[in-house]
Tab-separated table of C-alpha atoms in Angstrom:
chain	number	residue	atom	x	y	z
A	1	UNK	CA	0.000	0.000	0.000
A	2	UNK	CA	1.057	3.649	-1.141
A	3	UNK	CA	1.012	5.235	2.584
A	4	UNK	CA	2.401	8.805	0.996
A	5	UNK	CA	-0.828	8.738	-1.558
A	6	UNK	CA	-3.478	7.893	1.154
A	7	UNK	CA	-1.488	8.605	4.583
A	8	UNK	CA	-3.349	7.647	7.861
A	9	UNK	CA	-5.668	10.720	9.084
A	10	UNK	CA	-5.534	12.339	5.656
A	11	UNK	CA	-8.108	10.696	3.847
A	12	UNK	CA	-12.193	11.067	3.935
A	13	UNK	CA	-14.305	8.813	1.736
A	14	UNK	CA	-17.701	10.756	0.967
A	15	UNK	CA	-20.465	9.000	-1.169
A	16	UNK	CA	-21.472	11.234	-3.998
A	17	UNK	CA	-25.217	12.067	-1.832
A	18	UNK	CA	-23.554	13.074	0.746
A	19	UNK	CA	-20.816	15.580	-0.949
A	20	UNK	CA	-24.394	17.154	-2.048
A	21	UNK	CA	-25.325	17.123	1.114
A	22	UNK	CA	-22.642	19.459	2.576
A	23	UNK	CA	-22.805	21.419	-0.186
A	24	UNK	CA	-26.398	22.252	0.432
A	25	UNK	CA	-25.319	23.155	3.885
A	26	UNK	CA	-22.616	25.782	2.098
A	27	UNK	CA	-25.094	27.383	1.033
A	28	UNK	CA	-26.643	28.339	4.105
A	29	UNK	CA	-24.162	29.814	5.373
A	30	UNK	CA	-24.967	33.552	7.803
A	31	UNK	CA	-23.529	35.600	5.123
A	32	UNK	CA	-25.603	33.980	2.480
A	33	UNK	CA	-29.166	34.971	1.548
A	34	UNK	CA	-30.151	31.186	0.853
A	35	UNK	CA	-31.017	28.650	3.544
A	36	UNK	CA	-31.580	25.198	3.031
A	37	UNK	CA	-35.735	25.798	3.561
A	38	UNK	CA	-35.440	27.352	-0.250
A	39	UNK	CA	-34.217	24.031	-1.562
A	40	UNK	CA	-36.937	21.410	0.072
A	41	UNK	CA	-40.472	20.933	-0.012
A	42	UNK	CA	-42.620	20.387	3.210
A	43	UNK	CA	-43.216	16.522	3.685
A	44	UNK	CA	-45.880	16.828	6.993
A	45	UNK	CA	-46.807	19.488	9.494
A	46	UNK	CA	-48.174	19.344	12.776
A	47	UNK	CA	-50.708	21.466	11.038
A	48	UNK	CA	-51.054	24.159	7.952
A	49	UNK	CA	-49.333	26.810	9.278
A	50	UNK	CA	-46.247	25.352	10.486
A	51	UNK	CA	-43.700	23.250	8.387
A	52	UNK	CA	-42.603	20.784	10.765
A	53	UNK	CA	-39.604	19.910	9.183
A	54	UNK	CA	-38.500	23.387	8.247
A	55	UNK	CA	-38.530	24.542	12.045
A	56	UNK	CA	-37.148	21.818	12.883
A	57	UNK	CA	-34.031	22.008	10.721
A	58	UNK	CA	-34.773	18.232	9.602
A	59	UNK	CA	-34.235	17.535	5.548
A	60	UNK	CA	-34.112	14.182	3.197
A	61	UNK	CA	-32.215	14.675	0.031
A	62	UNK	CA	-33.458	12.192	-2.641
A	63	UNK	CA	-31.742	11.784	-5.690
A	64	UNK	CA	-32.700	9.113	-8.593
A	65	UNK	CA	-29.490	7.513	-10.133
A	66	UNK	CA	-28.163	4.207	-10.915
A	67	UNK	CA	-30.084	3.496	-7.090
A	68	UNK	CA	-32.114	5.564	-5.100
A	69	UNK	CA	-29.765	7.421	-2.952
A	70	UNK	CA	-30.926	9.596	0.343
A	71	UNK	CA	-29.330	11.386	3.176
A	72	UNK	CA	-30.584	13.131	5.871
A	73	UNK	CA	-29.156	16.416	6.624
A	74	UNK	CA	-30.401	17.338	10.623
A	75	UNK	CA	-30.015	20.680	12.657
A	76	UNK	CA	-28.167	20.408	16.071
A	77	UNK	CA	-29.049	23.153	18.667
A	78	UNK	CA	-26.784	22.064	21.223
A	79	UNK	CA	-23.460	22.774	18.544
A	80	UNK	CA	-25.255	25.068	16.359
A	81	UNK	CA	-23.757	22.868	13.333
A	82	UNK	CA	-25.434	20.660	10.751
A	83	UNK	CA	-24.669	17.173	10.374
A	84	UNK	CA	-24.584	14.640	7.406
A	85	UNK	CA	-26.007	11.187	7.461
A	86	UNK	CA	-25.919	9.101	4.476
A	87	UNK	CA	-28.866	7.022	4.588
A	88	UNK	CA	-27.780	4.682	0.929
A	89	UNK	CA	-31.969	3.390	1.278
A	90	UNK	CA	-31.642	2.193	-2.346
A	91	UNK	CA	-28.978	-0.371	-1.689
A	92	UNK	CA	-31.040	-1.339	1.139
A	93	UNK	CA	-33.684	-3.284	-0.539
């Protein structure tokens, strides 16, 4: 094994969903005008005048390929920081 092409701490394997994923997050960014409520239709509400998922900071990316690929991108208070999680439901079945 090459170590001086993949050294040990150096390397992070992303599936192509969840690249999108943190891009999406990019964009919502303080200093940007988008957020990530621009980019996703509501799934449910609690009732019609409040997006449940949208307050909640709580999205499923979809995307139709060679599988069906989804990730999950979810809101944490405590850190004030999104996180990832690459859910690969097509290659589930």
């Amino acid at each position: 094994v090459a170590t001086g092409l993949c050294p040990s701490g150096k390397l992070v394997l992303l599936n192509d969903l969840e690249a999108t994923c943190f891009g999406l997050i990019a964009l919502d960014h303080p200093s940007s005008h988008l957020k990530l409520e621009h980019f996703f239709e509501t799934l449910w509400a609690p009732d019609n005048r409040k997006p449940a998922l949208h307050v909640e900071k709580k999205f499923c990316v979809l995307a139709v390929g060679t599988g069906l690929g989804s990730a999950a991108i979810l809101w944490n208070g405590a850190s004030k920081t999104f996180s990832v999680i690459p859910l690969e439901a097509g290659h589930s079945v």
